Short mmCIF file of C-alpha atoms in Angstrom, two decimals:
data_model
loop_
_atom_site.label_atom_id
_atom_site.label_comp_id
_atom_site.label_asym_id
_atom_site.label_seq_id
_atom_site.Cartn_x
_atom_site.Cartn_y
_atom_site.Cartn_z
CA MET A 1136 -0.05 -0.02 -0.03
CA ILE A 1137 2.69 2.45 0.96
CA ALA A 1138 4.74 1.58 -2.08
CA GLY A 1139 1.71 2.43 -4.35
CA LEU A 1140 1.28 5.76 -2.69
CA LEU A 1141 5.03 6.74 -2.71
CA PRO A 1142 5.19 8.00 -6.33
CA TRP A 1143 2.25 10.37 -5.68
CA ALA A 1144 4.43 12.42 -3.40
CA TRP A 1145 5.69 14.05 -6.68
CA PHE A 1146 2.68 16.39 -6.51
CA LEU A 1147 3.63 17.45 -3.01
CA LEU A 1148 7.14 17.94 -3.73
CA ARG A 1149 7.45 19.28 -7.26
CA ASP A 1150 7.36 23.00 -6.23
CA ARG A 1151 9.37 22.61 -3.08
CA LEU A 1152 12.70 21.21 -4.35
CA GLY A 1153 13.47 24.06 -6.67
CA VAL A 1154 15.80 23.30 -9.69
CA VAL A 1155 15.84 19.55 -8.97
CA THR A 1156 12.09 19.14 -9.70
CA ASP A 1157 12.35 21.74 -12.51
CA VAL A 1158 14.65 19.41 -14.33
CA LEU A 1159 12.62 16.22 -13.36
CA SER A 1160 9.33 17.77 -14.59
CA ILE A 1161 10.88 17.95 -18.12
CA LEU A 1162 11.80 14.36 -18.05
CA LEU A 1163 8.69 13.13 -16.26
CA PRO A 1164 7.13 10.89 -19.04
CA MET A 1165 10.47 9.09 -19.79
CA LEU A 1166 11.42 8.99 -16.10
CA ALA A 1167 8.17 7.37 -15.14
CA VAL A 1168 8.60 4.65 -17.75
CA VAL A 1169 12.25 4.00 -16.76
CA VAL A 1170 11.46 3.80 -13.05
CA ALA A 1171 8.50 1.53 -13.69
CA VAL A 1172 10.55 -0.84 -15.81
CA VAL A 1173 13.30 -0.97 -13.20
CA ALA A 1174 10.72 -1.74 -10.49
CA LEU A 1175 9.13 -4.51 -12.59
CA LEU A 1176 12.64 -6.08 -13.23
CA VAL A 1177 13.32 -6.11 -9.46
CA GLY A 1178 9.92 -7.81 -9.05
CA VAL A 1179 10.74 -10.38 -11.58
CA LEU A 1180 14.12 -11.20 -10.23
CA ALA A 1181 12.65 -11.66 -6.81
CA ARG A 1182 9.57 -13.37 -7.95
CA ARG A 1183 9.99 -16.19 -5.43
CA HIS A 1184 9.32 -13.66 -2.73
CA ARG A 1185 5.65 -12.80 -3.45
CA THR A 1186 5.65 -9.87 -1.11
CA VAL A 1187 8.59 -8.18 -3.05
CA LEU A 1188 6.84 -8.93 -6.37
CA ALA A 1189 3.56 -7.39 -5.15
CA VAL A 1190 5.44 -4.23 -3.83
CA ALA A 1191 7.32 -3.86 -7.21
CA VAL A 1192 4.20 -4.27 -9.37
CA SER A 1193 2.25 -1.81 -7.18
CA PHE A 1194 5.10 0.77 -7.31
CA ALA A 1195 5.49 0.30 -11.07
CA VAL A 1196 1.89 0.80 -11.89
CA SER A 1197 1.61 3.72 -9.52
CA THR A 1198 4.55 5.40 -11.05
CA LEU A 1199 3.22 5.00 -14.59
CA LEU A 1200 -0.09 6.59 -13.45
CA VAL A 1201 1.70 9.55 -11.87
CA GLY A 1202 3.58 10.02 -15.19
CA ILE A 1203 0.24 9.95 -17.14
CA VAL A 1204 -1.60 12.30 -14.75
CA GLY A 1205 1.31 14.70 -14.39
CA THR A 1206 1.79 14.97 -18.14
CA VAL A 1207 -1.84 15.06 -19.27
CA GLY A 1208 -3.32 16.93 -16.29
CA PRO A 1209 -2.14 20.35 -17.56
CA TRP A 1210 -3.90 19.78 -20.79
CA VAL A 1211 -7.40 19.60 -19.38
CA PRO A 1212 -9.65 22.52 -20.76
CA HIS A 1213 -10.81 25.13 -18.22
CA GLY A 1214 -13.63 26.43 -20.40
CA SER A 1215 -13.76 29.76 -18.54
CA GLY A 1216 -15.89 31.91 -20.76
CA THR A 1217 -15.95 33.20 -24.36
CA VAL A 1218 -14.69 36.27 -26.03
CA ASP A 1219 -16.78 39.32 -26.66
CA PRO A 1220 -17.20 38.93 -30.47
CA SER A 1221 -17.03 42.64 -31.13
CA ARG A 1222 -13.59 42.92 -29.34
CA GLY A 1223 -11.81 39.75 -30.38
CA ILE A 1224 -8.18 39.81 -31.44
CA ARG A 1225 -6.79 36.93 -33.65
CA PHE A 1226 -3.38 36.10 -32.13
CA ALA A 1227 -0.71 33.72 -33.44
CA ALA A 1228 2.73 32.84 -32.33
CA ALA A 1229 5.58 30.50 -33.53
CA ASN A 1230 9.22 29.49 -33.07
CA ILE A 1231 10.26 29.60 -36.82
CA GLY A 1232 13.36 27.48 -36.29
CA ALA A 1233 15.44 26.64 -39.33
CA GLY A 1234 12.55 27.20 -41.82
CA GLU A 1235 12.80 31.02 -41.64
CA LEU A 1236 11.55 32.09 -45.07
CA GLU A 1237 9.92 28.74 -45.81
CA GLY A 1238 7.46 29.43 -43.00
CA ALA A 1239 6.46 33.01 -44.04
CA ASP A 1240 3.46 32.06 -46.13
CA ASP A 1241 2.16 29.76 -43.20
CA LEU A 1242 2.46 32.64 -40.74
CA ILE A 1243 0.62 35.07 -42.96
CA ALA A 1244 -2.00 32.53 -43.66
CA GLN A 1245 -3.11 32.68 -40.01
CA LYS A 1246 -4.45 36.12 -40.80
CA ALA A 1247 -3.54 37.17 -37.23
CA ASP A 1248 -4.02 40.70 -35.99
CA VAL A 1249 -0.80 40.28 -33.88
CA LEU A 1250 1.92 37.75 -34.48
CA VAL A 1251 4.82 36.88 -32.35
CA ILE A 1252 7.86 35.18 -33.79
CA SER A 1253 10.82 33.54 -31.88
CA GLU A 1254 14.19 32.87 -33.51
CA ILE A 1255 13.55 35.50 -36.14
CA GLY A 1256 16.12 37.08 -38.40
CA GLN A 1257 16.42 39.83 -40.88
CA PRO A 1258 15.09 37.91 -43.92
CA LEU A 1259 11.82 36.97 -42.28
CA THR A 1260 11.37 40.36 -40.66
CA GLU A 1261 11.58 42.06 -44.09
CA ARG A 1262 9.13 39.46 -45.56
CA LEU A 1263 6.50 39.85 -42.87
CA SER A 1264 6.89 43.65 -42.77
CA GLU A 1265 5.18 43.64 -46.22
CA ALA A 1266 2.03 42.30 -44.59
CA TYR A 1267 2.51 44.02 -41.27
CA PRO A 1268 3.83 47.61 -41.47
CA GLU A 1269 3.56 47.90 -37.63
CA HIS A 1270 6.42 45.72 -36.26
CA VAL A 1271 9.48 45.53 -34.05
CA ALA A 1272 12.24 42.86 -34.23
CA TYR A 1273 15.39 42.04 -32.32
CA TRP A 1274 17.70 39.65 -34.05
CA ASN A 1275 20.21 38.99 -31.27
CA GLY A 1276 19.81 37.09 -28.03
CA PRO A 1277 16.13 36.02 -27.78
CA ALA A 1278 15.61 36.99 -31.45
CA VAL A 1279 11.98 37.99 -31.06
CA GLY A 1280 9.78 39.86 -33.66
CA VAL A 1281 6.31 41.25 -33.14
CA PHE A 1282 3.90 42.10 -36.06
CA SER A 1283 0.70 43.93 -35.64
CA ARG A 1284 -2.14 45.39 -37.81
CA TRP A 1285 -2.30 48.32 -35.18
CA PRO A 1286 0.20 50.64 -33.84
CA MET A 1287 2.53 49.64 -30.92
CA THR A 1288 4.46 51.52 -28.33
CA VAL A 1289 7.67 49.98 -26.93
CA LEU A 1290 7.50 49.89 -23.14
CA GLU A 1291 10.67 47.84 -22.71
CA GLU A 1292 13.34 46.44 -25.01
CA PRO A 1293 14.96 43.03 -24.59
CA GLY A 1294 17.65 42.92 -21.87
CA PRO A 1295 19.15 40.79 -19.11
CA ASP A 1296 15.85 40.75 -17.11
CA LEU A 1297 13.50 40.52 -20.13
CA PRO A 1298 14.05 38.04 -22.95
CA GLY A 1299 11.82 39.83 -25.40
CA TYR A 1300 9.65 42.98 -25.75
CA MET A 1301 7.05 44.63 -23.57
CA LEU A 1302 4.72 46.51 -25.89
CA ARG A 1303 1.50 48.45 -25.67
CA VAL A 1304 -0.72 47.52 -28.55
CA HIS A 1305 -3.26 50.07 -29.58
CA ALA A 1306 -6.17 47.91 -30.78
CA PRO A 1307 -9.45 49.41 -31.99
CA SER A 1308 -11.23 47.78 -28.99
CA GLY A 1309 -8.69 49.27 -26.38
CA ASP A 1310 -5.02 49.11 -25.56
CA PHE A 1311 -3.42 46.05 -24.12
CA ASP A 1312 0.15 45.23 -23.02
CA LEU A 1313 2.01 42.36 -24.65
CA LEU A 1314 5.06 40.60 -23.25
CA ALA A 1315 6.50 38.78 -26.33
CA VAL A 1316 9.21 36.57 -25.08
CA HIS A 1317 11.66 33.80 -26.02
CA VAL A 1318 13.07 32.58 -22.62
CA PRO A 1319 16.42 30.69 -23.05
CA LYS A 1320 16.48 26.88 -22.52
CA ALA A 1321 17.14 25.82 -18.90
CA TRP A 1322 20.43 23.88 -18.69
CA TYR A 1323 22.88 23.00 -15.99
CA LYS A 1324 25.21 25.68 -17.16
CA SER A 1325 24.80 29.05 -18.98
CA GLY A 1326 25.97 28.71 -22.67
CA GLY A 1327 23.53 30.96 -24.28
CA SER A 1328 24.06 33.72 -26.85
CA SER A 1329 24.21 37.31 -25.40
CA TYR A 1330 22.17 40.23 -26.32
CA ASN A 1331 24.95 41.43 -28.64
CA THR A 1332 25.37 38.11 -30.40
CA PRO A 1333 23.20 36.64 -33.12
CA ALA A 1334 21.01 33.86 -31.71
CA ASP A 1335 22.00 31.24 -34.35
CA THR A 1336 25.84 31.41 -33.53
CA ILE A 1337 25.78 29.52 -30.21
CA PRO A 1338 23.08 27.68 -28.23
CA TYR A 1339 20.51 29.96 -26.51
CA GLU A 1340 20.75 28.51 -23.00
CA THR A 1341 21.00 29.75 -19.37
CA THR A 1342 20.97 27.99 -15.97
CA VAL A 1343 17.89 26.38 -14.53
CA ALA A 1344 17.97 28.93 -11.69
CA ASN A 1345 18.26 31.87 -14.04
CA HIS A 1346 15.41 30.43 -16.24
CA HIS A 1347 13.17 30.47 -13.13
CA ARG A 1348 14.34 34.12 -12.32
CA LEU A 1349 13.38 35.17 -15.89
CA ILE A 1350 9.92 33.66 -15.51
CA GLU A 1351 9.37 35.43 -12.23
CA GLN A 1352 10.46 38.71 -13.84
CA ILE A 1353 7.83 38.22 -16.59
CA ALA A 1354 5.06 37.33 -13.99
CA GLN A 1355 6.01 40.43 -11.98
CA ARG A 1356 5.66 42.74 -14.94
CA ALA A 1357 2.27 41.32 -15.57
CA ALA A 1358 1.15 41.60 -11.98
CA ARG A 1359 2.02 45.30 -11.59
CA ASP A 1360 0.55 46.37 -15.01
CA ASP A 1361 -2.81 48.09 -14.80
CA HIS A 1362 -3.70 47.38 -18.49
CA PRO A 1363 -4.94 43.97 -19.98
CA VAL A 1364 -1.84 41.80 -20.38
CA VAL A 1365 -1.02 39.10 -22.83
CA ILE A 1366 2.12 36.95 -22.53
CA SER A 1367 3.28 34.80 -25.41
CA GLY A 1368 6.20 33.08 -26.99
CA ASP A 1369 8.56 30.22 -26.78
CA MET A 1370 8.99 30.09 -23.03
CA ASN A 1371 11.07 26.83 -22.94
CA THR A 1372 8.82 26.03 -19.90
CA THR A 1373 6.91 22.66 -19.75
CA ASP A 1374 3.39 23.05 -18.62
CA ARG A 1375 4.08 20.49 -15.82
CA GLY A 1376 6.81 22.44 -14.30
CA ARG A 1377 7.10 25.06 -11.48
CA ASP A 1378 7.83 27.95 -13.85
CA TYR A 1379 4.60 27.33 -15.80
CA ARG A 1380 2.60 27.55 -12.49
CA VAL A 1381 4.38 30.83 -11.63
CA LEU A 1382 2.51 32.22 -14.72
CA ALA A 1383 -0.65 30.15 -14.70
CA GLY A 1384 -1.45 30.95 -11.11
CA PRO A 1385 -2.27 34.55 -11.54
CA LEU A 1386 -2.97 34.41 -15.28
CA LYS A 1387 -5.12 32.34 -17.59
CA ASP A 1388 -3.81 29.82 -20.07
CA ALA A 1389 -5.45 30.92 -23.18
CA MET A 1390 -4.63 27.69 -25.08
CA LEU A 1391 -6.86 25.66 -22.61
CA ASN A 1392 -10.11 26.84 -24.23
CA GLY A 1393 -9.79 23.27 -25.71
CA TRP A 1394 -7.48 20.29 -24.85
CA GLY A 1395 -3.85 21.01 -24.57
CA ARG A 1396 -1.14 19.09 -26.51
CA PRO A 1397 2.73 19.02 -26.86
CA SER A 1398 3.93 21.89 -28.97
CA GLN A 1399 7.48 20.64 -29.55
CA ILE A 1400 8.05 17.95 -32.08
CA GLY A 1401 11.02 16.17 -33.74
CA ARG A 1402 13.74 14.83 -31.46
CA TRP A 1403 11.93 16.13 -28.39
CA SER A 1404 8.60 14.51 -29.06
CA ALA A 1405 9.18 11.71 -26.52
CA LEU A 1406 9.18 14.42 -23.75
CA PHE A 1407 5.56 15.50 -24.57
CA VAL A 1408 6.35 19.10 -23.61
CA ARG A 1409 4.17 22.19 -24.45
CA ILE A 1410 6.58 25.03 -24.14
CA ASP A 1411 4.90 27.62 -26.51
CA GLN A 1412 2.50 29.48 -24.37
CA LEU A 1413 -0.27 32.19 -24.48
CA PHE A 1414 -1.43 33.70 -21.23
CA VAL A 1415 -3.99 36.43 -20.65
CA LYS A 1416 -4.98 38.27 -17.52
CA PRO A 1417 -8.24 37.64 -15.71
CA GLY A 1418 -11.12 39.47 -17.48
CA TRP A 1419 -9.94 38.13 -20.86
CA CYS A 1420 -10.95 34.89 -22.55
CA SER A 1421 -10.01 32.75 -25.53
CA ASP A 1422 -11.83 31.00 -28.42
CA ASP A 1423 -11.02 29.11 -31.55
CA THR A 1424 -7.58 27.92 -30.23
CA GLY A 1425 -5.40 25.71 -32.45
CA TRP A 1426 -1.98 24.69 -33.63
CA PHE A 1427 -0.40 24.90 -37.04
CA GLN A 1428 2.76 23.41 -38.78
CA VAL A 1429 5.72 25.49 -39.37
CA PRO A 1430 8.17 24.23 -42.07
CA LYS A 1431 11.50 22.96 -40.76
CA SER A 1432 10.73 24.04 -37.16
CA ASP A 1433 10.57 21.66 -34.27
CA HIS A 1434 7.65 23.61 -32.86
CA HIS A 1435 4.04 23.89 -33.71
CA GLY A 1436 2.69 27.43 -33.97
CA LEU A 1437 -0.37 28.54 -31.90
CA VAL A 1438 -3.29 30.55 -32.82
CA ALA A 1439 -6.24 31.79 -30.89
CA THR A 1440 -8.89 34.50 -30.66
CA ILE A 1441 -8.42 36.39 -27.39
CA GLY A 1442 -10.05 39.54 -25.84
CA PRO A 1443 -12.34 40.75 -23.16
CA CYS A 1444 -14.74 38.13 -21.94
CA LYS A 1445 -18.32 38.20 -23.22
CA PRO A 1446 -20.64 39.49 -20.42
#
């Protein structure tokens, strides 16, 4: 009985062990399978001892269930209202990856009012600027671009405490503030490109601890803002991790109008991670959420209609 309950301690400890569980949360699906297999092997080797076998099987099954619940649980829809149809904003975001110009038509086809791009460079900026005269782009460090059908005011440019832009978007239905970010990958050491170095020259990485600090900085900016706030981009933050809950606690995950799903594909598919995010402040809702393919990228793009909730 105790062996079957032990894996469920994950949900009690995951926010208390800091960077340790930050890393384990990324590996959770694979880790659960490995631990379960090892437990079953121990049980098989000790099968003559029925008590040991029973304990091993109980622990293995419970570990697999924790892995499933921990992975799929953050994808459950919240269904918290719909957008006022007269004030809806079509929003899209994508990490373009290696397919910079190949993905331009797919991005434009989303017909977004506001578009956030991670890992952007000069060629795509020039291509998208034909469809979006209102835009800003930073090609170093976080390599973030924002394209809008409406005027924007830059409130804060990329820097050591903000891996992206903070902008005020002057939409016809009212201003809102946008934090468009590309948070560096969390790794055991800092090996990332600086804010004076093109993002594609060296890996865009930071320490696990600094990744958490950057997420807290983003959350704090949203908390002290007296305007409606939207946060979006490649956050390199799995939705089963502590950093996700730093944002999802005070904010609403706009992509959970429907069921969530992994956003990273390719070699990272086995981790089942959703690291491309869209958050809105309470008072705003989301509709018509979805994901779209981006050529040569290891991410799916996200698209949604967001805006003030319908009364």
